[in-house]
XYZ file of C-alpha atoms in Angstrom:
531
model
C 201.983 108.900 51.315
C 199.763 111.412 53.677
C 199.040 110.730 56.990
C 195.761 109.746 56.896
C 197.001 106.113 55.081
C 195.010 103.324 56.942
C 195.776 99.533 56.692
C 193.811 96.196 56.531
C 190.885 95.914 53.503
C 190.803 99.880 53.221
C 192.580 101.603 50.411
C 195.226 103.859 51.009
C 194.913 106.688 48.904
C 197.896 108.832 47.842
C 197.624 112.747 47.761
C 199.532 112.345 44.329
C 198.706 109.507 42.614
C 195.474 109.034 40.793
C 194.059 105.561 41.611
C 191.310 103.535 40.742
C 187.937 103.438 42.435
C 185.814 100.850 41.723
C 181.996 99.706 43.154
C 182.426 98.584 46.772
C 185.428 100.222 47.833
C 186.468 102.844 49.976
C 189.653 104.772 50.309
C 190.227 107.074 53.602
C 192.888 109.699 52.897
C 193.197 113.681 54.262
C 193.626 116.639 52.663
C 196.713 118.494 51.112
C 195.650 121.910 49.829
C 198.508 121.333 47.310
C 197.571 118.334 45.702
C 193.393 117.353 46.910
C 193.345 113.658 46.164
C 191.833 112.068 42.949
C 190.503 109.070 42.196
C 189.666 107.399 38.416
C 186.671 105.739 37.791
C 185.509 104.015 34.374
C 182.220 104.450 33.274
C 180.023 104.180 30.230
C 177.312 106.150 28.865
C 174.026 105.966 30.931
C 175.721 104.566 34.323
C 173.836 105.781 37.447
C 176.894 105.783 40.291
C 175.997 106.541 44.079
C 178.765 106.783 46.467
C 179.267 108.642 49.802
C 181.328 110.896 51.395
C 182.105 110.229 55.602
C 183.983 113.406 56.731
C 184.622 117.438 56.238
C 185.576 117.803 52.550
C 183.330 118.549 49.315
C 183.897 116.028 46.617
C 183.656 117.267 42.704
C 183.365 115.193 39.514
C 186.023 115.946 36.749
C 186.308 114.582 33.017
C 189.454 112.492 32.255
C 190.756 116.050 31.172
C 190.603 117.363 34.865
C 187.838 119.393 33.605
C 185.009 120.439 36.563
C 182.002 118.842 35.495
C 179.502 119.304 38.455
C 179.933 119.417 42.401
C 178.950 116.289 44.331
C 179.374 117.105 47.777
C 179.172 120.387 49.160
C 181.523 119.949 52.406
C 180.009 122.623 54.496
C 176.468 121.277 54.056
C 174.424 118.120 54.436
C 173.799 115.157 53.188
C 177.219 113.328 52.066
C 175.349 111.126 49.763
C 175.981 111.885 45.877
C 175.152 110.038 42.605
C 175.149 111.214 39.257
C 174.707 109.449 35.615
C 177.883 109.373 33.102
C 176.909 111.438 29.711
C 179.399 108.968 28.106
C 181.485 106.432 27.538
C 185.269 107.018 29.184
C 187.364 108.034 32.746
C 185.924 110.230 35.054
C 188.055 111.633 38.377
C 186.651 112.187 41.279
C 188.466 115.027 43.819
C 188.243 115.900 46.658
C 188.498 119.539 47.989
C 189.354 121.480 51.133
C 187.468 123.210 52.987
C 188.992 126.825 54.599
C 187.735 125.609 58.011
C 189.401 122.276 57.619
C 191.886 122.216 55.622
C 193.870 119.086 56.818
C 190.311 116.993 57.361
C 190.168 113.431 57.305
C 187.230 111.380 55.554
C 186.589 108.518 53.771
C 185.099 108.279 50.041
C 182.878 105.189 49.347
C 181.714 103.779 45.768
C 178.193 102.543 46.596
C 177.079 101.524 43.302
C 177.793 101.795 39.717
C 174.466 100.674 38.402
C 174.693 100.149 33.846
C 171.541 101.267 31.995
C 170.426 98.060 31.333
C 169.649 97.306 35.097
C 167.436 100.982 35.716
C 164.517 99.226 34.841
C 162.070 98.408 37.997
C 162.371 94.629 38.434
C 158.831 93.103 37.934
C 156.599 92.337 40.547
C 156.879 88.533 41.457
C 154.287 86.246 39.435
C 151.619 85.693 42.154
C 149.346 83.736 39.570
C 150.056 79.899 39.343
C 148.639 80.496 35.871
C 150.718 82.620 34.801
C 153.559 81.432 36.358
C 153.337 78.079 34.063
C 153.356 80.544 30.969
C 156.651 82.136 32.148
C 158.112 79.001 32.074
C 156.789 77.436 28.752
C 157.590 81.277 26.909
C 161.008 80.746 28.610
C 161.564 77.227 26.879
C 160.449 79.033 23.623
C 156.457 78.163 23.747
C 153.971 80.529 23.206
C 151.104 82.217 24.645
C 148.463 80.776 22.365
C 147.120 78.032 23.981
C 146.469 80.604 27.236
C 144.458 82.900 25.179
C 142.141 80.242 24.280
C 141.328 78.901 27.394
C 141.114 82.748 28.103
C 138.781 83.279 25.278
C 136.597 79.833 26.759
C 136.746 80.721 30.324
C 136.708 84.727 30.025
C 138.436 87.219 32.251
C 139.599 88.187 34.571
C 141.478 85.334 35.835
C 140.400 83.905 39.242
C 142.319 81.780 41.301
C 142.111 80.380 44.635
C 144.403 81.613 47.410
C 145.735 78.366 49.267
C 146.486 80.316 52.725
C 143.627 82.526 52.726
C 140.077 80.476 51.577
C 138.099 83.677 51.950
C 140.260 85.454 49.120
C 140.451 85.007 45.582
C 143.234 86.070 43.134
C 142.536 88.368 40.294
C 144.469 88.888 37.564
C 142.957 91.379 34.569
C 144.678 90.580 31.199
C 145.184 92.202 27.976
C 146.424 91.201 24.604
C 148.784 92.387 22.158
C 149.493 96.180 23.780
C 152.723 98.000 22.451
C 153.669 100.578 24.849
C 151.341 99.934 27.934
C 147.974 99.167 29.080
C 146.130 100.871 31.970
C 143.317 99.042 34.390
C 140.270 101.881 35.282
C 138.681 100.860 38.386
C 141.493 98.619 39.763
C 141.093 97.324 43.425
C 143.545 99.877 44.113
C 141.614 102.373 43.955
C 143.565 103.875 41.435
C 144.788 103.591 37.632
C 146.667 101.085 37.788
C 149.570 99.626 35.010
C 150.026 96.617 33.807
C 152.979 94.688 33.297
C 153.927 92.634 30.160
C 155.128 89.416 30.855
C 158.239 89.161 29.340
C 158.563 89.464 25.841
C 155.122 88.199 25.336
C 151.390 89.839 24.269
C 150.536 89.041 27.693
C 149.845 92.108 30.066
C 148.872 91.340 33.628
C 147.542 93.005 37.226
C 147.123 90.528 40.059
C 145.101 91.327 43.256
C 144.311 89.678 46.015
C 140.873 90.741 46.748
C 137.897 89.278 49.146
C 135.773 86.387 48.176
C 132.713 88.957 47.948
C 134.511 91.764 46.034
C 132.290 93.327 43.080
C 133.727 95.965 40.443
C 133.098 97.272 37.035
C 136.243 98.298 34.957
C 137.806 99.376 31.513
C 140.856 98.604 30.331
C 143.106 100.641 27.922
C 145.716 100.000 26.231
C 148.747 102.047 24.824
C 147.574 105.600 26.561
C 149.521 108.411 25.202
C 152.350 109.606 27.506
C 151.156 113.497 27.400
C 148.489 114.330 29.512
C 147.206 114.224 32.686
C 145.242 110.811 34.779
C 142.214 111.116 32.612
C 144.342 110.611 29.426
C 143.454 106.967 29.517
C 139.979 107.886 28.493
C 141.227 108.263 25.259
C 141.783 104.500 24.736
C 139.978 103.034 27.735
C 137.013 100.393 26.584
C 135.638 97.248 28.592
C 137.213 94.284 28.155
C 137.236 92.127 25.018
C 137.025 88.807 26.779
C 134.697 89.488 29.105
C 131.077 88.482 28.625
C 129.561 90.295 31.626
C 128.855 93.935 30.627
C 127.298 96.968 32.585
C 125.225 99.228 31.008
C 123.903 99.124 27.913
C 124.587 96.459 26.006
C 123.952 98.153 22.895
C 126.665 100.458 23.486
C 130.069 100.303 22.048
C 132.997 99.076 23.839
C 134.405 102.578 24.883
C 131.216 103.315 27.003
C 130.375 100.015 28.269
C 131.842 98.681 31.786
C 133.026 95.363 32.313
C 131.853 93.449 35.230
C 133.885 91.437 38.267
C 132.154 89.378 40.273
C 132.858 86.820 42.992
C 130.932 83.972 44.061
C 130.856 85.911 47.637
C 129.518 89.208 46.261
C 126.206 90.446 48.269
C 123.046 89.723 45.564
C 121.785 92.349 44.055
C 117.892 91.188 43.743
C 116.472 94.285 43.186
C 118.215 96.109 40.235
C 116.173 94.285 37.481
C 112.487 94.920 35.967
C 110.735 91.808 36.742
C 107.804 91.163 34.611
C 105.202 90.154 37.598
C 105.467 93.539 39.443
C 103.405 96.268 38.608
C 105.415 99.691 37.152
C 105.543 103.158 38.036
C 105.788 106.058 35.536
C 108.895 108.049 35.585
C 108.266 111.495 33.958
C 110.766 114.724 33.183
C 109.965 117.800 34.463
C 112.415 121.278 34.152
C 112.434 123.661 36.613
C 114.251 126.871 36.682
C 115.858 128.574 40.283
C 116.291 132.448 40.599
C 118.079 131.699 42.914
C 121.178 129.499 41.488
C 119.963 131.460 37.841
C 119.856 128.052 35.655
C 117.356 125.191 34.296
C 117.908 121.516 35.416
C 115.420 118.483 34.973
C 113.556 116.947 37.432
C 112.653 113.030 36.814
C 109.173 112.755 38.538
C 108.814 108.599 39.855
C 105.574 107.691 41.065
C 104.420 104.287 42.071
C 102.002 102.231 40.656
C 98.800 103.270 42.401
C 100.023 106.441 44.434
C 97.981 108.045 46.108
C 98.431 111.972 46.611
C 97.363 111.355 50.672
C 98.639 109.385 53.575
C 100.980 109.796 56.502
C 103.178 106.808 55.651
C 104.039 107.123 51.750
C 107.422 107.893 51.698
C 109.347 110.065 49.434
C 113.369 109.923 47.895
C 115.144 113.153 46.515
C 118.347 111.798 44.472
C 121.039 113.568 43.170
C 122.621 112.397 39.626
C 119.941 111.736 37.558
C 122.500 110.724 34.465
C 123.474 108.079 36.635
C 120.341 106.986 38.689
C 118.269 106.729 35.938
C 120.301 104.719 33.498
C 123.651 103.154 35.498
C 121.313 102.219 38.754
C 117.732 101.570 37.609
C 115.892 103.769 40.302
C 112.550 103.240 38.903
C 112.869 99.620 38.640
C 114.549 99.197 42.190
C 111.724 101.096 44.011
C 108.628 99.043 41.913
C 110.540 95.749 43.249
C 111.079 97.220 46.746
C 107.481 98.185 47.177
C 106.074 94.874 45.701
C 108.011 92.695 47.970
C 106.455 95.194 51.109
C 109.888 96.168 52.179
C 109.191 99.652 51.610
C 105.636 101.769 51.675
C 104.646 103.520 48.625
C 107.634 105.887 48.241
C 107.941 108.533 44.963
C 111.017 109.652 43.613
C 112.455 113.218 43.007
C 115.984 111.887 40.812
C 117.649 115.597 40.184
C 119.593 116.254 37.315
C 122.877 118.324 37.496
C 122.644 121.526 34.857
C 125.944 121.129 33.384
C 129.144 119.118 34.244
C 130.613 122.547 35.496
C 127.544 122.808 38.105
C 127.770 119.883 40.151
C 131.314 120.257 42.144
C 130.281 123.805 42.704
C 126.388 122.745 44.221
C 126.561 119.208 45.790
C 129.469 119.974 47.979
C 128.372 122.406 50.709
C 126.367 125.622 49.435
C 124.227 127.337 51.335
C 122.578 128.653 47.844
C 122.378 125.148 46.751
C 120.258 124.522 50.103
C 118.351 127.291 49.900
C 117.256 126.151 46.166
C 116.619 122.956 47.697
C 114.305 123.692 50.392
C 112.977 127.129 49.044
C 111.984 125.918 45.168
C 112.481 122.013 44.600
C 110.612 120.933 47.927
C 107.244 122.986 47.525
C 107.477 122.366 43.483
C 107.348 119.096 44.295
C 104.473 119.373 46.742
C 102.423 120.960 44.197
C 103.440 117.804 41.506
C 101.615 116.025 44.548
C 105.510 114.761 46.243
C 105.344 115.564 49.573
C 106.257 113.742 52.755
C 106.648 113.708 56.750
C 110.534 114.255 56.652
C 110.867 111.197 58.779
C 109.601 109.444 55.861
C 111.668 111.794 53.364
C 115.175 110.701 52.082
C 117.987 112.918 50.670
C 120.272 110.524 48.926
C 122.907 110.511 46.723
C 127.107 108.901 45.824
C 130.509 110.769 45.716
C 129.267 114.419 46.116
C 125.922 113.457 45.935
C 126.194 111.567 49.451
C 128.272 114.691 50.912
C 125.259 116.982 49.564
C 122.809 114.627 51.394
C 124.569 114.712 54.602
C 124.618 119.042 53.983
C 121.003 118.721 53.287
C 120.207 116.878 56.234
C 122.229 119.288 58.815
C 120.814 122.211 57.046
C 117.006 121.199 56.651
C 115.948 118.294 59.378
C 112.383 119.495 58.851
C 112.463 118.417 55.260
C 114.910 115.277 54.921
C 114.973 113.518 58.103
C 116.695 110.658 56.238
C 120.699 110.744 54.894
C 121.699 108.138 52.352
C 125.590 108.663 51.690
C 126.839 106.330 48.859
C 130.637 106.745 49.032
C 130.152 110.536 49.870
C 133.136 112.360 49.859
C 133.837 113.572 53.225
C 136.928 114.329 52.803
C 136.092 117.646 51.071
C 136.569 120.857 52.754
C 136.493 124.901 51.158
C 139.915 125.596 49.834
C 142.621 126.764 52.655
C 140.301 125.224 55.373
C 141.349 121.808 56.826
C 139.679 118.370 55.066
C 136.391 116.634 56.205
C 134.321 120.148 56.982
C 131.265 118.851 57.187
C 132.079 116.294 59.682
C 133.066 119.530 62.102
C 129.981 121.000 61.305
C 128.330 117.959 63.184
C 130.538 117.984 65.849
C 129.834 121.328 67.042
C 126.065 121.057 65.847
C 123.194 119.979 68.578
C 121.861 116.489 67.486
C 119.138 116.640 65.248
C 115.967 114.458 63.918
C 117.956 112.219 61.146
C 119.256 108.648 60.907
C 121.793 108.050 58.491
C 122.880 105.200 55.830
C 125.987 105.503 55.144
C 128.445 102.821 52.719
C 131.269 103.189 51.146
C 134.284 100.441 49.518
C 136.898 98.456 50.884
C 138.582 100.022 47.849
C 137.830 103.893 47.856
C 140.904 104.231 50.837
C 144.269 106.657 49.565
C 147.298 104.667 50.745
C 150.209 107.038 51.879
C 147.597 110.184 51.204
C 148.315 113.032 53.619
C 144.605 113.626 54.044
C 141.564 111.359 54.290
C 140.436 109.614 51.241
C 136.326 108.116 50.459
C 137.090 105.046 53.541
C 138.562 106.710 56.521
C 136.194 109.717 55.709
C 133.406 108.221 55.814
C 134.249 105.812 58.966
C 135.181 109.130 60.690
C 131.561 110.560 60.081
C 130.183 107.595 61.725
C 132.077 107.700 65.060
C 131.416 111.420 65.034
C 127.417 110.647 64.287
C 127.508 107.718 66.744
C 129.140 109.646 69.420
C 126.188 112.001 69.400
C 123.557 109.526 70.059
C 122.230 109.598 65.906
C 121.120 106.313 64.496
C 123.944 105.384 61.741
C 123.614 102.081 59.566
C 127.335 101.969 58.675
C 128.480 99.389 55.687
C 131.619 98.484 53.944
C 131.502 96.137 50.904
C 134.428 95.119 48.974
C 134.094 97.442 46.334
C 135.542 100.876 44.455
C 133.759 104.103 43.812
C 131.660 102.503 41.075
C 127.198 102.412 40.048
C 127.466 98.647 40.213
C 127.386 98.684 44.137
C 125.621 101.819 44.129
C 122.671 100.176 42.699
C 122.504 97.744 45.608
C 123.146 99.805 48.237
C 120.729 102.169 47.189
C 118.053 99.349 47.720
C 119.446 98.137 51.107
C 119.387 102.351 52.406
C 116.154 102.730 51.300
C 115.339 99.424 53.359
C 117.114 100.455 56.649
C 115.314 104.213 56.156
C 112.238 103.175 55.291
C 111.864 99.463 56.121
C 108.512 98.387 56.705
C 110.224 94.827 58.658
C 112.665 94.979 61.565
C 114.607 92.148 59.918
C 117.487 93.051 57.531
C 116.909 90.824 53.428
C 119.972 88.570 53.433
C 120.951 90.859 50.531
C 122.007 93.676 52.858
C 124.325 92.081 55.659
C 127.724 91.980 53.772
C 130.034 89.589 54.422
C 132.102 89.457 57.273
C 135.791 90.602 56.423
């Protein structure tokens, strides 16, 4: 027996004999260059064992053959920790070696865990729906799902529930039926892409969030997205939801391009996104103009008021970036003839810029001094001639995403034309490659203070959770300390909300308000809710 035999619960392991190992145990033993100790372990196919090593020795896996079959512990370097998975079914050994600095070392071998095949699957998260936990217990005693689709298919999705401990929360759960391989939420409170789980054996797949009272979100759902690809693979499938009767966009559209909507009975109003048949219209015309110098065509959606009036020191004026979206997603025509009817807003035209191509826009709207230049060099005194012109304290740059980091550029790089930023989720975060992240927000830290007052919102949603860098939230807060720490006027919101058009198209109406408001007094619409 070698010297290093120990008594009490711990194994004594002979230099000769080849013992058993099994989970949980640990055998202490030292080295004879002669005969390095061995150890048998049974395993079967698909086993994924951990173990660790306590002491100056390398440890090496062997087939029942004494075979090599991989190293597990290199003595002379760090960590001790090994695992490995068993190819199949049979003994293994397990030796351990000497090293030529230490070759009568002491240590101890421990069998962490032998975990079977059948237990590598990530235990699902626990039920948090009452709902839901009543099906898991009637599919257990062999019922089925069908009665829960049918109150589904009565009541619609996705499933609210009150949170006892919390009244100013709600529980959502989004729901699919009848998925075979997986199903994929778009636009999940997350933030991200988030899976769903199956419930059991059942055509019941299911995402619960706790979310506030007042949250509002558009999603897709889709189901069974292919395993090749990258994120944007679940386009291929993604579609609103079937059992969901409140749709955004058009509702013409098929499923695949229509957004579902969520909701809560807390969620700010959104009074001004609709055409309302008492309220007089204003034209909305497309124009194309060409820059020398970007070298491309783009079209320019002309909005003028009912009744404007090429003169007058207090009509105001709004340049917008994304006219895909802010002409069809948010209803920028509509919003500004129900703005300016209710006298919450002077006369104000609209320049809503289109991007040339897909390609174009992440190259102009984040920072480019070309971009600007086209900006205040072309698009500005075009417009003046279409009879668009205002005082710049009366002008507004706004935009979302890159379109709010492109109004914030704008603003820093022409005061005397937009003395008004309206940042919709802008992504401040982005910075030229190899340079460090939020740029722009450096730019107006070392920048004198300048003629602007700023809007700025963004989504309880939009953070990045373990990100090494900023993501939408933090940016965006960090732009306001740095803007309010240099005396500028910042209206600074947070909604409970994702990077999504359905918010946009309110908080485009409650910027245009705090930029232009005719009234002091802030329209119940645009306080949100407390968090």
């Amino acid at each position: 027996m070698s010297l290093g035999c120990f008594f009490s619960a711990v194994a004594c392991a002979s230099a000769v004999a080849i013992e058993p190992l099994s989970q949980g145990q640990s055998v202490r033993a030292n080295i004879d260059q002669a005969q390095p100790p061995r150890w048998r372990i049974t395993l079967n196919a698909g086993d994924l064992i951990q173990g660790k090593v306590v002491g100056d020795v390398s440890l090496r896996l062997l087939n029942a053959q004494a075979q090599p079959l991989r190293l597990l512990v290199d003595g002379a370097d760090l960590p001790r920790d090994f695992m490995f998975v068993a190819a199949q079914d049979g003994q293994y050994l397990l030796r351990a070696e000497p090293l030529a600095s230490r070759p009568q070392a002491e240590f101890t071998l421990t069998l962490n865990q032998v975990l079977p095949l059948s237990q590598q699957h990530p235990s699902p998260p626990p039920l948090l729906s009452p709902t839901l936990r009543h099906l898991a217990e009637q599919l257990e005693q062999g019922g089925s799902s069908q009665a829960f689709w049918k109150d589904r298919e009565q009541q619609g999705t996705p499933l609210v529930e009150a949170v006892n401990d919390s009244p100013n929360e709600r529980l959502v759960t989004f729901l699919w039926r009848g998925a075979q391989r997986n199903v994929r939420l778009f636009g999940a409170p997350s933030g991200g892409h988030d899976l769903l789980q199956r419930l059991a054996e059942s055509d019941v797949w299911y995402a619960s969030y706790r979310v506030p009272s007042s949250a509002r979100l558009s999603y897709q759902l889709a189901p069974d997205v292919p395993e090749a690809g990258d994120r944007r693979t679940l386009l291929a499938t993604a579609q609103r939801d079937p059992l969901n009767p409140h749709r955004f966009g058009n509702h013409n559209y098929e499923p695949s391009v229509t957004r579902s909507i969520m909701e809560l009975p807390d969620a700010a109003p959104q009074p001004w996104s609709r055409k309302r048949v008492d309220v007089a219209l204003g034209t909305l015309q497309r124009a194309s103009l060409t820059s020398s110098i970007l070298g491309n065509t783009r079209d320019v959606y002309v909005y003028r008021p009912a009744g404007w009036q090429n003169t007058g020191n207090d009509r105001g004026l709004l340049v917008l970036f994304d006219a895909h979206a802010y002409t069809r997603q948010v209803p920028t025509p509509a919003i500004l003839d129900n703005l300016i009817a209710d006298g919450l807003i002077p006369p104000t035209a609209a320049l809503i810029i289109a991007n040339p191509s897909d390609e174009t826009r992440p190259v102009e709207l984040p920072p480019n001094p070309e971009f600007a230049r086209f900006m205040a060099e072309e698009l500005m005194p075009w417009a003046e001639q279409q009879g668009l012109s205002a005082e710049a304290k009366h002008t507004v740059v706004a935009g979302s995403s890159y379109g709010g980091l492109a109004s914030a550029w704008l603003g820093l790089k022409h005061p005397e034309l937009f003395g008004n930023v309206l940042s919709l989720s802008g992504s401040y975060w982005w910075s030229p490659a190899g340079t460090e992240d939020q740029w722009l927000t450096r730019q107006y830290v070392t920048s004198p203070r300048l003629p602007l007052r700023f809007y700025l919102q963004a989504g309880l949603f939009e953070g990045k959770p373990g990100a090494s860098s900023a993501g939408i939230l933090d940016s965006n807060r960090q732009l306001r300390n740095v803007l309010q720490a240099k005396g500028y006027s910042v209206d600074h919101v947070e909604y409970a909300s994702g990077h999504d058009y359905l918010q946009w198209r309110g908080s485009l109406a409650c910027g245009l308000i705090s930029l232009l408001g005719i009234s002091s007094d802030t329209p119940k619409a645009c306080v949100p809710i407390a968090l």
